Coordinates of C-alpha atoms and ligand atoms in Angstrom, one line a residue:
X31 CA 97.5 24.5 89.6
X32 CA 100.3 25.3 92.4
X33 CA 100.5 23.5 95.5
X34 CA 102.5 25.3 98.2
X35 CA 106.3 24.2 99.5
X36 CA 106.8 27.3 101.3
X37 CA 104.9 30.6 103.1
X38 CA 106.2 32.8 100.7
X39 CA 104.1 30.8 98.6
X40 CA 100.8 31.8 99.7
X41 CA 99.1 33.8 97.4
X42 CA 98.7 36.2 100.5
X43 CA 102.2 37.3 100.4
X44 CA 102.6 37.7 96.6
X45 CA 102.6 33.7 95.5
X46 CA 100.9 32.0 92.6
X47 CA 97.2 31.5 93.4
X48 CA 96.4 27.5 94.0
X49 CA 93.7 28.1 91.3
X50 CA 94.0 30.4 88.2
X51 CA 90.0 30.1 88.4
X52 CA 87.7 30.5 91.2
X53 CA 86.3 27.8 93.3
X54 CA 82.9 28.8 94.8
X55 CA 80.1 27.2 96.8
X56 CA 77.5 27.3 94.0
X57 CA 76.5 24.4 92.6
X58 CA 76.7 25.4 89.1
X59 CA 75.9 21.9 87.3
X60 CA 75.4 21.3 83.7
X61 CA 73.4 18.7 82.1
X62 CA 74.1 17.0 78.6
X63 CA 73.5 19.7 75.7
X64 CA 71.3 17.1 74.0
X65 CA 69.2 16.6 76.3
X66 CA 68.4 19.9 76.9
X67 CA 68.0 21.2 73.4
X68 CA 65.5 18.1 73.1
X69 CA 63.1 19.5 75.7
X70 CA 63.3 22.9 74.5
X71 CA 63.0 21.3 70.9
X72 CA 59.3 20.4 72.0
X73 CA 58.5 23.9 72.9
X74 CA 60.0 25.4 69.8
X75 CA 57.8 23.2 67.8
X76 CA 54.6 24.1 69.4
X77 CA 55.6 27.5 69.1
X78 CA 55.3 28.2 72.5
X79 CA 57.7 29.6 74.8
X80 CA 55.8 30.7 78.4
X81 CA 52.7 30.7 79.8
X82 CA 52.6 27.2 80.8
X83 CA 54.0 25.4 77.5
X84 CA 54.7 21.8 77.6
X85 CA 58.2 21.9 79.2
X86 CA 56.3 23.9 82.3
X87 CA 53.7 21.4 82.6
X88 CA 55.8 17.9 82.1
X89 CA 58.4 19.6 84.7
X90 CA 54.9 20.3 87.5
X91 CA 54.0 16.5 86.9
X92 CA 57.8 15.0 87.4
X93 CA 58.4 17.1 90.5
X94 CA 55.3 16.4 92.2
X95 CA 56.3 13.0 91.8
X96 CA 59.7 12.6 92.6
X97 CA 58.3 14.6 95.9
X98 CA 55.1 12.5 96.0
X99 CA 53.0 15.6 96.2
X100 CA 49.5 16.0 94.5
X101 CA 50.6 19.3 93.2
X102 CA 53.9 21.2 92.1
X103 CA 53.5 24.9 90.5
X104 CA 56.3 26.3 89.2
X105 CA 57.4 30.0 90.0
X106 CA 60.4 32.3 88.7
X107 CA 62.6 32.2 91.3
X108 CA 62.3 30.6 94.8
X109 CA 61.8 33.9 96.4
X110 CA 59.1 34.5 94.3
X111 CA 57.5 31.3 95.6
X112 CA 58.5 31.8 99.1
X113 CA 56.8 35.2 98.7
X114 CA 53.8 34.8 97.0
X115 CA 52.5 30.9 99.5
X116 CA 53.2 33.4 102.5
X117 CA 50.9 35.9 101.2
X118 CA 48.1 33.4 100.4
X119 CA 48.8 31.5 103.8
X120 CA 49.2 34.1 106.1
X121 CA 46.4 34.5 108.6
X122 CA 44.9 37.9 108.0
X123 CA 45.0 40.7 110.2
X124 CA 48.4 39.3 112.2
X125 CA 51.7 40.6 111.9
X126 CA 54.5 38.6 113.0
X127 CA 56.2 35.5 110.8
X128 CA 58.5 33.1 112.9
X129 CA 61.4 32.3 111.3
X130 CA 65.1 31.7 112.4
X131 CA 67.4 34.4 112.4
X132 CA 70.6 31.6 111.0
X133 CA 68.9 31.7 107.4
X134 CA 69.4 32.7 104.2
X135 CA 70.5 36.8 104.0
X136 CA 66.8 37.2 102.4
X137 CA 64.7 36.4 104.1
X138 CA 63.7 39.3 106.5
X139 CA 63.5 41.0 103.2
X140 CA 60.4 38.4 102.2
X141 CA 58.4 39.3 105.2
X142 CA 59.1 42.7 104.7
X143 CA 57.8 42.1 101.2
X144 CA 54.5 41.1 102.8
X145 CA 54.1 43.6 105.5
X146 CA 54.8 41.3 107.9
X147 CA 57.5 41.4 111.0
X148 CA 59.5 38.9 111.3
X149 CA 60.2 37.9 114.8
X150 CA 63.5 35.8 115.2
X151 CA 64.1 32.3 116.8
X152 CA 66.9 30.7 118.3
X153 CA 68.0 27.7 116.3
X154 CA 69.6 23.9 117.7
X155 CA 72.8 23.5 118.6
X156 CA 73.5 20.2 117.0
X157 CA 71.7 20.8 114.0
X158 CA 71.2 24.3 113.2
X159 CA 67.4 23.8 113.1
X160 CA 64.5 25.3 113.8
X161 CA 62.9 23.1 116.5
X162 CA 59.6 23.3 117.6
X163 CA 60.3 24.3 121.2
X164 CA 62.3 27.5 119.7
X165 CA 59.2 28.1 117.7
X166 CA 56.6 27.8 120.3
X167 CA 58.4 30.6 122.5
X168 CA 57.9 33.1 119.5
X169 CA 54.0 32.5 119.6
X170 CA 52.0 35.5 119.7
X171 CA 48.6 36.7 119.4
X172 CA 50.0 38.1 116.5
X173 CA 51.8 35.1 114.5
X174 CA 50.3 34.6 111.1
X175 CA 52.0 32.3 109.9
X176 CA 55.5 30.4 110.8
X177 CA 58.3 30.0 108.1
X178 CA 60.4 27.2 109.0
X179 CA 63.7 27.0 106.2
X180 CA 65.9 23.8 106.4
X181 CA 69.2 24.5 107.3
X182 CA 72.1 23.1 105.3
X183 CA 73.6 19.6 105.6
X184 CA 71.1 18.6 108.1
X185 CA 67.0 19.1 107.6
X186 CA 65.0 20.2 110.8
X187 CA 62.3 18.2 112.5
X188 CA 59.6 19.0 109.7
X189 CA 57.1 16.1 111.1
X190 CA 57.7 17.8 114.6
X191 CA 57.0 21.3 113.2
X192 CA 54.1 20.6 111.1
X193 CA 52.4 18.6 113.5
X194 CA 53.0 21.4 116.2
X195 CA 51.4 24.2 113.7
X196 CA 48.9 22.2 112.9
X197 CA 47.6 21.7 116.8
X198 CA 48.0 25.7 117.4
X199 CA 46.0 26.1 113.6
X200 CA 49.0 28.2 112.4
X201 CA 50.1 28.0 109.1
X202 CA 53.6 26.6 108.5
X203 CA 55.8 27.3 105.1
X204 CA 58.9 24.8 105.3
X205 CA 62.1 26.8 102.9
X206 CA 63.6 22.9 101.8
X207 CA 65.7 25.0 99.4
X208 CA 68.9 23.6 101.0
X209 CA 67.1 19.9 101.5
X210 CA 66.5 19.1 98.1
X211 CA 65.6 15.3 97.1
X212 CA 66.4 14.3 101.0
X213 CA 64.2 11.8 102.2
X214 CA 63.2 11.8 106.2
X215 CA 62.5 8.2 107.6
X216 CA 62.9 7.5 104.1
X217 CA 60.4 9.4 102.3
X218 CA 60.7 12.3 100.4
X219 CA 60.3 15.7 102.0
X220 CA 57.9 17.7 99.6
X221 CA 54.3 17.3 101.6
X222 CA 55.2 18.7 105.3
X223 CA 53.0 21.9 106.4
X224 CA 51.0 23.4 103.9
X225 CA 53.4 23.8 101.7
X226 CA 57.4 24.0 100.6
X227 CA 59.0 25.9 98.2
X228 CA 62.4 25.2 96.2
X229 CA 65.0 26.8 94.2
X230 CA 66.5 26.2 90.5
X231 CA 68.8 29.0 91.0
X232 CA 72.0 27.8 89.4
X233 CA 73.7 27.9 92.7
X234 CA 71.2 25.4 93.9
X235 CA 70.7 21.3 93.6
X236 CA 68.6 20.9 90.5
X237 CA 69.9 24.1 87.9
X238 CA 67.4 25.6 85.5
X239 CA 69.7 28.6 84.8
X240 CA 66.5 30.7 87.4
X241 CA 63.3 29.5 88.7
X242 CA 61.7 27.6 92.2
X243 CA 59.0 25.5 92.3
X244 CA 56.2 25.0 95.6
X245 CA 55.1 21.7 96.4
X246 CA 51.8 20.3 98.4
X247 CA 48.9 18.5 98.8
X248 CA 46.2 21.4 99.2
X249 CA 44.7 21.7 95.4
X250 CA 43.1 24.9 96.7
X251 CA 46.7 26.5 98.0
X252 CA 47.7 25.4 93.9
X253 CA 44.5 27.1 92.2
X254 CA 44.8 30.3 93.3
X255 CA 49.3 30.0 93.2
X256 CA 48.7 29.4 89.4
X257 CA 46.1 32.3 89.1
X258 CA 48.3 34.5 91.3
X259 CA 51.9 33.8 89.0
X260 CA 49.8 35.0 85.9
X261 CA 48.5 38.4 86.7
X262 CA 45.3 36.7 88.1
X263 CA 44.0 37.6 84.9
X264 CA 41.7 34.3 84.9
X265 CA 40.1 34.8 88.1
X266 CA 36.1 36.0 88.0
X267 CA 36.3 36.7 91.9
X268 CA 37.2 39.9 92.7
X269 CA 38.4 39.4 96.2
X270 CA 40.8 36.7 95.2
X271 CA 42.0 39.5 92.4
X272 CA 45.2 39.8 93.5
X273 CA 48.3 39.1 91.2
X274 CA 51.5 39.4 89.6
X275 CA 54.2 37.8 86.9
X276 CA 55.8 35.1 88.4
X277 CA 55.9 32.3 85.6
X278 CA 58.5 29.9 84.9
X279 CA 59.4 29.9 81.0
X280 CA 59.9 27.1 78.7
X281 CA 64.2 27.9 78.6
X282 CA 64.1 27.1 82.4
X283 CA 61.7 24.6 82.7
X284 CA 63.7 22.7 80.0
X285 CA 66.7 23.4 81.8
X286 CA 65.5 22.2 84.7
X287 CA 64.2 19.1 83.1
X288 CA 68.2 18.4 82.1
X289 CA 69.3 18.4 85.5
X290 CA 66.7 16.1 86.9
X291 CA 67.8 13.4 84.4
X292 CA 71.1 14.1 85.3
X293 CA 70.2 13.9 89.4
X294 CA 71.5 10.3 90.4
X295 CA 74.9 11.2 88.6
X296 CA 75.3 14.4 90.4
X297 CA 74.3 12.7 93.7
X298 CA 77.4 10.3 92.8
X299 CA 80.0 12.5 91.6
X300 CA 78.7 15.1 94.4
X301 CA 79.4 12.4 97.1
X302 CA 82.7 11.7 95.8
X303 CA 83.7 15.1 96.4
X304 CA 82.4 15.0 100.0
X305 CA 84.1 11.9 100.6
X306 CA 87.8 13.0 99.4
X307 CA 86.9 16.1 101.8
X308 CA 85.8 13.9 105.0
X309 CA 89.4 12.0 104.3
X310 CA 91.2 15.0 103.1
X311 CA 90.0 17.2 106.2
X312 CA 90.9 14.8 109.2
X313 CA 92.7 16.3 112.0
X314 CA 93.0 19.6 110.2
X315 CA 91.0 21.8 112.8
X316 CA 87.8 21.6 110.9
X317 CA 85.0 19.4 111.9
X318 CA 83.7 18.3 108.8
X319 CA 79.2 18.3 109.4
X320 CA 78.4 14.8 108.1
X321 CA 75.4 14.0 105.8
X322 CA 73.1 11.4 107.4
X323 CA 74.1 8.1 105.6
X324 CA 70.6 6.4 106.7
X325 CA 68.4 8.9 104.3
X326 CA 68.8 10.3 100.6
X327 CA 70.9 13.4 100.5
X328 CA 72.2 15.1 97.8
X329 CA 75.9 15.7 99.3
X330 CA 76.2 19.2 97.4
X331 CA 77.5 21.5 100.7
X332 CA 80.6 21.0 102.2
X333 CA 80.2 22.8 105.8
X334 CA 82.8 22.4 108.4
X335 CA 82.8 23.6 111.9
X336 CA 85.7 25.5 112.9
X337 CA 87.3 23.8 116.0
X338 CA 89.2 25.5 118.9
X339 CA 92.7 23.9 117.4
X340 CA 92.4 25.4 114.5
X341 CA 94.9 28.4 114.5
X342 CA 93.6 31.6 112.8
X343 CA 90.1 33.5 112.9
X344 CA 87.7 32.6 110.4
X345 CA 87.9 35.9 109.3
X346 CA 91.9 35.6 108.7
X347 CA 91.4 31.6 107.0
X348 CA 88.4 33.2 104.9
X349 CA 91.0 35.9 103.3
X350 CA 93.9 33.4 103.2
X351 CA 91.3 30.8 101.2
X352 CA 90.0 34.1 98.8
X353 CA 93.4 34.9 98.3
X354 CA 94.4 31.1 96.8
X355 CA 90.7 31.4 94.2
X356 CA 89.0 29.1 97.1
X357 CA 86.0 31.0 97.8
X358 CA 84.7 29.5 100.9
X359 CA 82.0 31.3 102.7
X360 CA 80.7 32.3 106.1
X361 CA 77.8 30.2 106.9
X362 CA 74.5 32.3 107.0
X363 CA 76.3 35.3 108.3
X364 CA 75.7 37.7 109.7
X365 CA 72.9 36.5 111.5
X366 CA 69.5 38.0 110.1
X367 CA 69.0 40.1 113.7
X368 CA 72.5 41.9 113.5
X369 CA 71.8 43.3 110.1
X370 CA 70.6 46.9 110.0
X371 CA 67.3 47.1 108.2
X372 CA 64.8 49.6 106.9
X373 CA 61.7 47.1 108.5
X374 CA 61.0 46.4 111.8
X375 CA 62.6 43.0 113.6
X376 CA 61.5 41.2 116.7
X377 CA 63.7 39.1 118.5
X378 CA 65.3 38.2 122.3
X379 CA 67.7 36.6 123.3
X380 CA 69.9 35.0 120.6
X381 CA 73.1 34.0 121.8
X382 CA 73.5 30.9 120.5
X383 CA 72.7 32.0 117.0
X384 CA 75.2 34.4 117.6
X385 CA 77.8 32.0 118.6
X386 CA 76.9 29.6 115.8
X387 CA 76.9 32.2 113.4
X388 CA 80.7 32.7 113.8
X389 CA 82.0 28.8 113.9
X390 CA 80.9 27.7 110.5
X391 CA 82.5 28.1 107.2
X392 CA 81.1 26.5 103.6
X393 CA 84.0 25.1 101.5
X394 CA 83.9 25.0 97.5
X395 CA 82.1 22.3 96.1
X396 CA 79.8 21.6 92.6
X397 CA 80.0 21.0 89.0
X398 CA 83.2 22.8 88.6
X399 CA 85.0 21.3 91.6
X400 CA 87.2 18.1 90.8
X401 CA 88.6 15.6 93.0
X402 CA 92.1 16.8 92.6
X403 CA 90.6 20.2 93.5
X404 CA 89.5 19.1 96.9
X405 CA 92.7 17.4 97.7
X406 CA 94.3 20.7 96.8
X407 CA 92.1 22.2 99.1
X408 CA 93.1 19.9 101.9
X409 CA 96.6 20.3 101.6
X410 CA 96.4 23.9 101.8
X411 CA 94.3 23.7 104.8
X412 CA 96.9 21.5 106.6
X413 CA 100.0 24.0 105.0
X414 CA 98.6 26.5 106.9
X415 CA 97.3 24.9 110.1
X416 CA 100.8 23.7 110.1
X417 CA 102.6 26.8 109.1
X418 CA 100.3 28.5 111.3
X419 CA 102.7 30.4 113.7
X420 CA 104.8 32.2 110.9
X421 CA 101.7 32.8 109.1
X422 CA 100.4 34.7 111.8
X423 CA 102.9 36.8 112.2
X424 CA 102.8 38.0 108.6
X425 CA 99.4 38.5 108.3
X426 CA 99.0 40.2 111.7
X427 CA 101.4 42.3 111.6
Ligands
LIG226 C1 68.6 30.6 97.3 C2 67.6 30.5 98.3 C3 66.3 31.1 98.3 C4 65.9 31.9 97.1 O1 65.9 31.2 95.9 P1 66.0 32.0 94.5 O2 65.6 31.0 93.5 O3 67.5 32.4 94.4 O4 65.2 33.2 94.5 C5 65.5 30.9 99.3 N1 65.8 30.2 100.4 C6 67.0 29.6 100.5 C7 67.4 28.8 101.7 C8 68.0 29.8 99.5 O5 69.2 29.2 99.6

């Protein structure tokens, strides 16, 4: 690892790179071997490796009650989730499906999926959130159904939201992808709205190689998501005949298993990171977003907000960082309404999603990032901050 004495050092202008391997924003975590091979051990000796073996079903009954839900059903992929509780929520014969446009690059694509259009909201300034006022401006005669995503580092006012869609008898779908395990007035997020789906994509909290999971409390909303995963082959009612293959297999559900063992050790060595960042970043021109120390949070996402001292674009610090193997990332951008798209999209005025969508930046953090890696990071944040002006006129030139 090279730390940098000098600008000719930067990896930008033909220097050693800080890291000989790269440092993303994906989680990345790895339980204990043995532990793993144990719960796959189980399915190998019942010979049975999908269709909800044993490592499927003891996964459902741990998550539903680590999020104190009555029900968890287990999907291949979060989107797959995400897609398949909007289609079963949905009210029929609408169109539109409310949902921020400072989200996850996707998710236009999962209404589009559905045959729905998605019409944009603004988000809060402080928190990046959906907020229930943004929300009620996008009401329609045609909303069927309103797809509320936590944002990262902070979570948005589910109880708020949920209560709101439940007065105006609209379905809500909260995204808690990003708010994993958090607790809000100190219980555990899982049962807001009809439902909320999660991901075990390896970039995500709890890694199960692929997968997602929905939680909730409506046993009906459950039935027909386990029917729907597994071709509907089951189902004796033709209307409800609709399906598809979206099952979790044994490998991931094992996998995932792992991790959740391993969950109050990553939330320790994850907030160890974020605390050599929230020393290691002071007075370097980036506002460090800070986990709410009240709740249960995860600390997995370092975002920081890029402050008017700081001296280059973020364009400029994002191929300085790429440059050095640190591959921080543009937070949610572009925004989903400046994308071009093959579907229709509904939106107004977004300003403010606009002008968020340029101020935040994600810095590497996970399984793979050490402490001595973060303080690397820091110092190269304040070697160029403080090198700025010669910097500049290399790179600009
Ligand atoms: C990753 C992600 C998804 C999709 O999950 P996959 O398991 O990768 O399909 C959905 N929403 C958010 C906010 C995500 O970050």
């Amino acid at each position: 690892m090279n730390s940098k004495k000098e600008i000719l050092g930067l990896a930008i202008f033909g220097g050693e790179k800080t890291f000989s391997t790269v440092k993303s924003t994906s989680n990345l975590v790895q339980p204990n071997r043995e532990k793993f091979y144990d719960y796959i051990e189980n399915s190998y000796q019942k010979h049975q490796f999908t269709n909800n073996g044993p490592c499927v079903q003891l996964l459902e009954n741990r998550l539903a009650t680590i999020y104190d839900v009555e029900e968890c059903v287990t999907f291949c992929n979060g989107l797959w989730a995400i897609v398949l509780a909007l289609k079963v929520l949905a009210l029929e014969g609408k169109t539109e499906i409310i949902m921020p446009s400072l989200t996850y690059r996707r998710m236009g694509d999962i209404a589009a999926w559905l045959n729905l259009t998605p019409r944009f909201c603004d988000v809060s300034k402080s928190t990046l959130a959906i907020t229930r006022k943004e929300i009620e401006k996008c009401i329609t005669d045609e909303t069927a159904i309103i797809l509320a995503p936590h944002p990262i580092v902070h979570l948005c006012n589910c109880e708020d939201i949920a209560n709101f869609a439940l007065e105006a008898n609209i379905p809500v779908l909260f995204d808690s992808v990003e708010a994993a395990y958090a607790t809000v007035n100190k219980q555990s997020i899982g049962g807001f709205g009809n439902a909320e789906c999660f991901s075990m994509h390896a970039s995500k909290f709890i890694n199960g190689f692929e997968g997602g999971f929905l939680t909730t409390n409506d046993n009906n909303l459950a039935t027909t998501l386990r029917n729907i995963r597994d071709f509907n082959s089951n189902s004796i009612d033709s209307i409800n005949a609709f399906g598809m293959n979206a099952k979790l297999n044994e490998i991931h559900a094992a996998m995932t298993l792992a991790n959740i063992d391993d969950i109050p050790d990553q939330i320790i060595r994850n907030k160890l990171l974020y605390r050599t960042y929230q020393n290691g970043l002071k007075q370097s021109g980036f506002n460090l977003v800070c986990y709410s120390e009240e709740e249960t949070r995860t600390y997995k996402n370092i975002l920081v907000q890029i402050t008017a001292e700081w001296p280059f674009t973020r364009e400029e610090t994002i191929s300085l960082m790429h440059m050095e193997n640190m591959l921080v990332r543009p937070y949610y951008s572009p925004p989903l309404h400046q994308k071009s798209t093959t579907y229709k999209t509904i939106f107004e005025n977004l300003s403010l999603t606009e002008q968020l969508s340029k101020e935040y930046l994600l810095l590497p953090s996970g399984d793979h990032v050490s402490i001595q890696d973060v303080e690397k990071i820091c110092e190269f944040i304040h070697f160029i901050k403080n090198n700025s002006e010669q910097i500049v006129v290399g790179i600009r030139k």
